[in-house]
């Protein structure tokens, strides 16, 4: 583990953007955890919670197709600074809400609008800050923190509410984290993160907005970006697969209650019997990947991850049919393998995407990825509970396992074309 971290931890620019990512994600998950609880407590309505989550994802529908062009043209450093700073200010607007619920919906929408630029910019700049041979390690660390931040954010929000019972304390903490992310972003270098043009605004002349963005060229760049993705299999396939994998992550939170029923454990126990093994699997998978990536091509690693995911899901569906404690122990071990398989798929695909995309279109590619992830993640929120109610969780697990195994077979046959790297 020490050598795994020491290879990249000496890169101070990477450490700054990694720290900014941690602060930004923990802030977001802390707010979502607390506010979802606040909305449900006040309304006793899952529809109200779904509307809250829908508004959190809605900015993707508004800005998603165009964010990438802005990321390519603007300074990534300034994107990090202004997006985090604006979010820190917006979070403080929660302080004026007091006991009311409905104003939360407007604030979360504006907050998410600012957040729309952060992830595509991060994906686009990593190759500019990290050497090619260390890119897999960098992506592994980013993936670990992106998943770990879910747990840390929920834990932080829960602890603040438990010991202070104050929403104001949560908002001030989240705003402080975002201000720290702003400071870390300000310390990033300017040159390697510069955009392709300097956009200036004249607030006295409304027409300057169109001139600043050169809107005809803006639309042309948007179309060029999507044409590049469509015609480059090594870019299109990772985007499609990464979006689908994030949908599985979104489904994970929804299937926890019925999974607890299948495993015959209390729902409260899933935190350490299901979620913790998955996080441990993510860490173990990152360590394995660090060793295997030196001697194995990315396509081979991704295919192994697809196969392991499919086999693990099928095994979980089979083991949950038994009632013994041994079966429960095996099921817990299988959730660890799910974490390993996620890393074996997501990190090489992310690295392949970065290496296969020229710098001048990287923002558009990762903007499309962010859009795909958010749009695909909406489907589980709306459909997965219904599918489980109709067919049962075990059937859904079998269907998912069979789908991943089939995809591994297709990828094995097509790897020379879509996963070359």
Coordinates of C-alpha atoms in Angstrom, one line a residue:
X1 CA 0.0 0.0 0.0
X2 CA 2.9 2.4 0.8
X3 CA 4.6 1.9 -2.5
X4 CA 1.2 2.2 -4.2
X5 CA 0.7 5.7 -2.8
X6 CA 4.3 6.8 -2.8
X7 CA 4.4 6.6 -6.6
X8 CA 2.0 9.5 -7.0
X9 CA 1.7 11.3 -3.6
X10 CA 4.9 13.3 -4.3
X11 CA 3.0 15.1 -7.2
X12 CA 1.8 18.2 -5.3
X13 CA -0.5 19.3 -8.2
X14 CA -2.3 15.9 -8.1
X15 CA -2.6 16.1 -4.4
X16 CA -4.3 19.5 -4.6
X17 CA -6.9 18.4 -7.2
X18 CA -7.4 15.1 -5.3
X19 CA -8.0 17.1 -2.1
X20 CA -10.4 19.4 -3.9
X21 CA -12.3 16.4 -5.2
X22 CA -12.5 14.9 -1.7
X23 CA -13.8 18.2 -0.1
X24 CA -16.3 18.7 -3.0
X25 CA -17.7 15.1 -2.9
X26 CA -17.9 14.9 0.9
X27 CA -19.7 18.2 1.0
X28 CA -22.2 17.1 -1.6
X29 CA -22.9 13.7 0.0
X30 CA -23.2 15.2 3.5
X31 CA -25.8 17.7 2.2
X32 CA -27.8 15.1 0.3
X33 CA -27.8 12.7 3.2
X34 CA -29.1 15.4 5.6
X35 CA -31.5 17.1 3.2
X36 CA -33.1 13.9 2.0
X37 CA -33.8 13.0 5.7
X38 CA -35.1 16.5 6.2
X39 CA -37.5 16.3 3.2
X40 CA -38.8 12.9 4.2
X41 CA -39.2 13.9 7.8
X42 CA -41.2 17.0 6.9
X43 CA -43.3 15.4 4.2
X44 CA -43.4 11.6 4.9
X45 CA -43.4 11.3 1.2
X46 CA -41.1 9.3 -1.0
X47 CA -42.4 11.3 -4.0
X48 CA -41.1 14.4 -2.3
X49 CA -37.7 12.7 -1.9
X50 CA -37.8 11.6 -5.6
X51 CA -38.5 15.2 -6.7
X52 CA -35.6 16.4 -4.6
X53 CA -33.2 13.9 -6.3
X54 CA -34.7 14.7 -9.8
X55 CA -33.9 18.4 -9.3
X56 CA -30.4 17.4 -8.3
X57 CA -29.9 15.6 -11.6
X58 CA -32.0 18.0 -13.7
X59 CA -29.1 20.3 -14.6
X60 CA -27.6 17.5 -16.6
X61 CA -30.6 17.8 -18.9
X62 CA -30.1 21.5 -19.2
X63 CA -26.3 21.9 -19.5
X64 CA -25.0 18.3 -20.0
X65 CA -24.7 18.4 -23.8
X66 CA -22.8 21.7 -23.8
X67 CA -20.6 21.6 -20.7
X68 CA -17.8 19.8 -22.5
X69 CA -17.3 22.7 -25.0
X70 CA -17.0 25.2 -22.1
X71 CA -14.5 22.9 -20.3
X72 CA -12.4 22.7 -23.5
X73 CA -12.4 26.4 -24.0
X74 CA -12.1 27.8 -20.5
X75 CA -9.3 27.5 -18.0
X76 CA -9.9 24.3 -15.9
X77 CA -8.3 25.9 -12.9
X78 CA -10.8 28.8 -13.0
X79 CA -13.7 26.2 -13.5
X80 CA -12.6 24.5 -10.2
X81 CA -12.2 27.8 -8.4
X82 CA -15.5 29.4 -9.4
X83 CA -17.6 26.3 -9.2
X84 CA -16.5 25.5 -5.7
X85 CA -16.7 29.1 -4.6
X86 CA -20.2 29.6 -5.9
X87 CA -21.3 26.3 -4.3
X88 CA -19.9 27.5 -1.0
X89 CA -22.0 30.7 -1.2
X90 CA -25.1 28.8 -2.4
X91 CA -24.9 26.4 0.6
X92 CA -25.1 29.3 2.9
X93 CA -28.4 30.2 1.4
X94 CA -29.8 27.2 3.2
X95 CA -29.3 29.1 6.4
X96 CA -32.2 31.3 5.4
X97 CA -34.6 28.5 4.8
X98 CA -35.1 27.6 8.5
X99 CA -38.0 25.1 8.9
X100 CA -39.3 25.4 5.4
X101 CA -38.9 22.5 2.9
X102 CA -39.9 23.7 -0.5
X103 CA -37.1 26.4 -0.9
X104 CA -34.7 23.5 -0.6
X105 CA -35.7 22.3 -4.1
X106 CA -34.7 25.6 -5.8
X107 CA -31.4 25.8 -3.9
X108 CA -30.4 22.2 -4.7
X109 CA -31.1 22.8 -8.4
X110 CA -28.8 25.9 -8.4
X111 CA -26.1 24.1 -6.4
X112 CA -26.2 21.2 -8.9
X113 CA -25.9 23.6 -11.8
X114 CA -22.5 24.8 -10.5
X115 CA -21.4 21.2 -9.8
X116 CA -22.1 20.3 -13.4
X117 CA -18.6 21.5 -14.5
X118 CA -16.4 20.0 -11.9
X119 CA -16.3 16.3 -12.8
X120 CA -15.8 16.7 -16.6
X121 CA -13.0 19.1 -15.8
X122 CA -11.3 16.7 -13.4
X123 CA -11.4 13.9 -15.9
X124 CA -10.0 16.1 -18.6
X125 CA -7.1 17.5 -16.7
X126 CA -5.7 14.4 -15.0
X127 CA -3.5 13.4 -18.0
X128 CA -2.1 17.0 -17.9
X129 CA -1.0 16.6 -14.2
X130 CA 0.0 12.9 -14.1
X131 CA 2.5 11.0 -16.2
X132 CA 1.1 8.3 -18.4
X133 CA 2.5 5.4 -16.4
X134 CA 0.9 6.8 -13.2
X135 CA -2.5 7.5 -14.7
X136 CA -4.0 4.1 -13.6
X137 CA -2.9 4.8 -10.0
X138 CA -4.4 8.3 -10.1
X139 CA -7.7 7.0 -11.4
X140 CA -7.7 4.3 -8.8
X141 CA -7.3 6.9 -6.0
X142 CA -10.0 9.1 -7.5
X143 CA -12.4 6.1 -7.7
X144 CA -11.7 5.0 -4.1
X145 CA -12.4 8.5 -2.8
X146 CA -15.5 8.9 -5.0
X147 CA -17.0 5.8 -3.5
X148 CA -15.6 6.4 0.0
X149 CA -17.0 9.9 0.1
X150 CA -20.6 8.4 0.1
X151 CA -19.8 6.7 3.4
X152 CA -17.9 9.6 4.8
X153 CA -20.5 12.2 3.8
X154 CA -23.4 10.1 5.4
X155 CA -21.3 9.5 8.5
X156 CA -20.3 13.2 8.8
X157 CA -23.9 14.4 8.3
X158 CA -25.2 11.8 10.8
X159 CA -22.6 12.8 13.5
X160 CA -23.2 16.5 13.1
X161 CA -27.0 16.0 13.5
X162 CA -26.5 13.6 16.4
X163 CA -24.3 15.8 18.5
X164 CA -25.6 19.3 17.5
X165 CA -29.1 18.6 16.1
X166 CA -28.5 21.7 13.9
X167 CA -28.9 21.9 10.2
X168 CA -27.0 25.2 10.4
X169 CA -23.9 23.3 11.6
X170 CA -24.2 21.0 8.6
X171 CA -24.5 23.9 6.1
X172 CA -21.5 25.8 7.7
X173 CA -19.4 22.6 7.6
X174 CA -20.3 21.9 4.0
X175 CA -19.6 25.5 3.0
X176 CA -16.2 25.3 4.8
X177 CA -15.2 22.2 2.9
X178 CA -16.1 23.9 -0.4
X179 CA -14.0 26.9 0.5
X180 CA -11.1 24.6 1.2
X181 CA -11.7 23.0 -2.2
X182 CA -11.6 26.6 -3.7
X183 CA -8.2 27.3 -2.0
X184 CA -6.7 24.0 -3.2
X185 CA -8.0 24.8 -6.8
X186 CA -6.4 28.3 -6.6
X187 CA -3.0 26.6 -5.8
X188 CA -3.1 24.6 -9.1
X189 CA -0.8 25.6 -11.9
X190 CA -2.2 27.9 -14.7
X191 CA -0.4 26.8 -17.8
X192 CA -1.2 23.1 -18.3
X193 CA -4.9 23.8 -17.4
X194 CA -5.5 26.7 -19.7
X195 CA -8.4 26.7 -22.1
X196 CA -8.2 27.2 -25.9
X197 CA -9.5 30.8 -25.7
X198 CA -10.0 33.6 -23.3
X199 CA -13.6 34.5 -22.9
X200 CA -14.3 38.1 -21.7
X201 CA -17.7 39.6 -20.9
X202 CA -18.9 43.2 -21.0
X203 CA -21.8 43.4 -18.6
X204 CA -22.8 46.8 -20.1
X205 CA -23.4 45.1 -23.5
X206 CA -25.8 42.1 -23.5
X207 CA -24.7 41.2 -27.1
X208 CA -21.2 40.6 -25.8
X209 CA -22.3 37.2 -24.4
X210 CA -22.9 35.8 -27.9
X211 CA -19.6 37.3 -29.1
X212 CA -17.7 36.0 -26.1
X213 CA -18.8 32.4 -26.7
X214 CA -18.8 32.8 -30.5
X215 CA -22.1 30.9 -30.5
X216 CA -21.9 29.6 -34.1
X217 CA -18.5 28.1 -33.4
X218 CA -19.9 26.9 -30.0
X219 CA -22.5 24.8 -31.7
X220 CA -20.0 23.6 -34.3
X221 CA -17.7 22.4 -31.5
X222 CA -20.6 20.7 -29.8
X223 CA -21.4 18.7 -32.9
X224 CA -17.7 18.0 -33.5
X225 CA -17.3 16.6 -30.0
X226 CA -20.3 14.2 -30.4
X227 CA -19.1 13.2 -33.9
X228 CA -15.7 12.3 -32.5
X229 CA -17.3 10.1 -29.8
X230 CA -19.6 8.4 -32.3
X231 CA -16.8 7.6 -34.7
X232 CA -14.2 6.5 -32.1
X233 CA -15.0 3.0 -30.6
X234 CA -12.3 3.3 -28.0
X235 CA -14.1 6.4 -26.7
X236 CA -17.7 5.4 -27.3
X237 CA -17.6 2.0 -25.7
X238 CA -16.0 3.2 -22.4
X239 CA -18.5 6.0 -22.1
X240 CA -21.4 3.6 -22.6
X241 CA -20.0 1.0 -20.2
X242 CA -19.0 3.5 -17.5
X243 CA -22.5 5.1 -17.6
X244 CA -24.1 1.6 -17.2
X245 CA -21.8 0.8 -14.3
X246 CA -22.7 4.0 -12.5
X247 CA -26.4 3.0 -12.9
X248 CA -25.5 -0.2 -11.0
X249 CA -24.0 2.0 -8.2
X250 CA -27.3 4.0 -8.1
X251 CA -29.3 0.8 -7.9
X252 CA -27.1 -0.4 -5.0
X253 CA -28.7 1.9 -2.5
X254 CA -32.2 1.0 -3.7
X255 CA -31.7 -2.8 -3.5
X256 CA -30.2 -2.7 0.0
X257 CA -33.5 -3.2 1.9
X258 CA -34.6 -6.3 -0.2
X259 CA -31.0 -7.6 -0.1
X260 CA -31.1 -7.4 3.7
X261 CA -34.2 -9.5 3.5
X262 CA -32.6 -12.1 1.3
X263 CA -29.6 -12.3 3.6
X264 CA -31.9 -12.4 6.6
X265 CA -30.1 -9.5 8.4
X266 CA -31.4 -6.3 9.8
X267 CA -31.2 -3.3 7.4
X268 CA -29.0 -1.4 9.9
X269 CA -26.5 -4.2 9.7
X270 CA -26.0 -3.7 5.9
X271 CA -23.6 -0.8 6.6
X272 CA -20.9 -3.2 7.8
X273 CA -22.1 -6.5 6.3
X274 CA -22.6 -5.2 2.7
X275 CA -21.3 -1.6 2.2
X276 CA -18.1 -2.0 4.1
X277 CA -17.0 -5.2 2.2
X278 CA -17.7 -3.4 -1.1
X279 CA -15.4 -0.5 0.0
X280 CA -12.8 -3.0 1.1
X281 CA -13.1 -4.7 -2.3
X282 CA -12.5 -1.4 -4.0
X283 CA -9.3 -0.9 -2.1
X284 CA -8.2 -4.5 -2.7
X285 CA -9.1 -4.2 -6.4
X286 CA -7.0 -1.0 -6.6
X287 CA -4.0 -2.8 -5.2
X288 CA -4.4 -5.7 -7.6
X289 CA -4.8 -3.3 -10.5
X290 CA -1.6 -1.5 -9.6
X291 CA 0.3 -4.8 -10.0
X292 CA -1.6 -6.3 -12.9
X293 CA -1.7 -3.1 -15.1
X294 CA 2.1 -3.4 -15.7
X295 CA 1.8 -6.8 -17.4
X296 CA -1.7 -6.9 -18.7
X297 CA -3.5 -4.8 -21.3
X298 CA -6.5 -2.7 -20.2
X299 CA -8.8 -4.7 -22.4
X300 CA -7.9 -8.0 -20.7
X301 CA -8.4 -6.4 -17.2
X302 CA -11.8 -5.0 -18.2
X303 CA -13.0 -8.3 -19.6
X304 CA -11.9 -10.0 -16.4
X305 CA -13.8 -7.4 -14.4
X306 CA -17.0 -8.0 -16.5
X307 CA -16.8 -11.7 -16.0
X308 CA -16.1 -11.4 -12.2
X309 CA -19.1 -9.0 -11.8
X310 CA -21.4 -11.4 -13.7
X311 CA -20.3 -14.5 -11.8
X312 CA -20.5 -12.7 -8.5
X313 CA -24.1 -11.5 -9.1
X314 CA -25.2 -15.0 -10.1
X315 CA -23.4 -16.4 -7.1
X316 CA -25.2 -13.9 -4.7
X317 CA -28.6 -14.9 -6.2
X318 CA -27.8 -18.6 -5.6
X319 CA -26.3 -18.2 -2.1
X320 CA -29.3 -16.2 -0.9
X321 CA -31.5 -19.2 -1.5
X322 CA -29.9 -20.9 1.6
X323 CA -30.5 -19.9 5.2
X324 CA -27.3 -21.1 7.0
X325 CA -24.8 -18.7 8.5
X326 CA -22.2 -20.1 6.2
X327 CA -24.3 -18.9 3.2
X328 CA -24.5 -15.4 4.8
X329 CA -20.7 -15.4 5.2
X330 CA -20.2 -16.4 1.5
X331 CA -22.6 -13.7 0.4
X332 CA -20.6 -11.1 2.3
X333 CA -17.4 -12.4 0.6
X334 CA -19.2 -12.1 -2.7
X335 CA -20.0 -8.4 -2.1
X336 CA -16.3 -7.9 -1.6
X337 CA -15.7 -9.4 -5.0
X338 CA -18.3 -7.0 -6.4
X339 CA -16.1 -4.1 -5.2
X340 CA -13.0 -5.7 -6.8
X341 CA -14.8 -6.2 -10.1
X342 CA -15.9 -2.5 -10.2
X343 CA -12.3 -1.3 -9.9
X344 CA -11.1 -3.8 -12.6
X345 CA -13.7 -2.3 -15.0
X346 CA -14.0 1.4 -14.1
X347 CA -10.4 2.4 -13.6
X348 CA -9.0 0.9 -16.8
X349 CA -11.9 2.3 -18.8
X350 CA -11.4 5.7 -17.4
X351 CA -7.7 5.5 -18.1
X352 CA -8.3 4.3 -21.7
X353 CA -10.8 7.1 -22.2
X354 CA -8.2 9.7 -21.2
X355 CA -5.4 8.2 -23.3
X356 CA -7.6 7.8 -26.4
X357 CA -8.8 11.4 -26.3
X358 CA -6.8 14.4 -27.6
X359 CA -6.6 17.3 -25.1
X360 CA -8.6 19.7 -27.2
X361 CA -11.7 17.5 -27.1
X362 CA -11.2 15.9 -23.7
X363 CA -13.7 18.3 -22.0
X364 CA -16.4 17.4 -24.5
X365 CA -15.8 13.6 -24.0
X366 CA -15.9 13.8 -20.2
X367 CA -18.9 16.2 -20.4
X368 CA -20.7 13.5 -22.4
X369 CA -19.6 10.9 -19.9
X370 CA -20.9 13.0 -17.0
X371 CA -24.2 13.5 -18.9
X372 CA -24.5 9.8 -19.6
X373 CA -23.8 8.8 -16.0
X374 CA -26.4 11.2 -14.6
X375 CA -29.1 10.3 -17.2
X376 CA -28.6 6.6 -16.8
X377 CA -28.6 7.0 -13.0
X378 CA -32.2 8.4 -13.2
X379 CA -33.5 5.1 -14.5
X380 CA -32.8 3.1 -11.4
X381 CA -34.4 5.7 -9.2
X382 CA -37.6 5.4 -11.2
X383 CA -37.6 1.7 -12.3
X384 CA -35.6 -0.6 -10.2
X385 CA -37.9 -0.6 -7.2
X386 CA -40.8 -1.5 -9.5
X387 CA -38.8 -4.3 -11.2
X388 CA -37.9 -5.8 -7.8
X389 CA -41.5 -5.6 -6.6
X390 CA -42.7 -7.4 -9.7
X391 CA -40.0 -10.0 -10.3
X392 CA -38.1 -10.2 -7.0
X393 CA -34.5 -9.2 -6.3
X394 CA -33.2 -12.7 -7.0
X395 CA -34.5 -12.6 -10.5
X396 CA -33.0 -9.1 -11.1
X397 CA -29.6 -10.3 -9.8
X398 CA -29.7 -13.3 -12.2
X399 CA -30.7 -11.0 -15.1
X400 CA -27.8 -8.6 -14.2
X401 CA -25.3 -11.4 -13.8
X402 CA -26.2 -13.0 -17.1
X403 CA -26.0 -9.6 -18.8
X404 CA -22.5 -9.0 -17.5
X405 CA -21.3 -12.4 -18.6
X406 CA -22.8 -11.9 -22.0
X407 CA -21.1 -8.5 -22.2
X408 CA -17.8 -10.1 -21.3
X409 CA -18.2 -12.5 -24.2
X410 CA -19.0 -9.7 -26.6
X411 CA -16.1 -7.6 -25.3
X412 CA -13.7 -10.6 -25.7
X413 CA -14.7 -10.9 -29.4
X414 CA -14.6 -7.2 -30.1
X415 CA -11.7 -6.2 -27.8
X416 CA -9.3 -5.5 -30.7
X417 CA -11.7 -2.8 -32.0
X418 CA -13.3 -1.3 -28.9
X419 CA -10.9 -1.9 -26.0
X420 CA -7.5 -1.6 -27.6
X421 CA -5.0 -0.3 -25.1

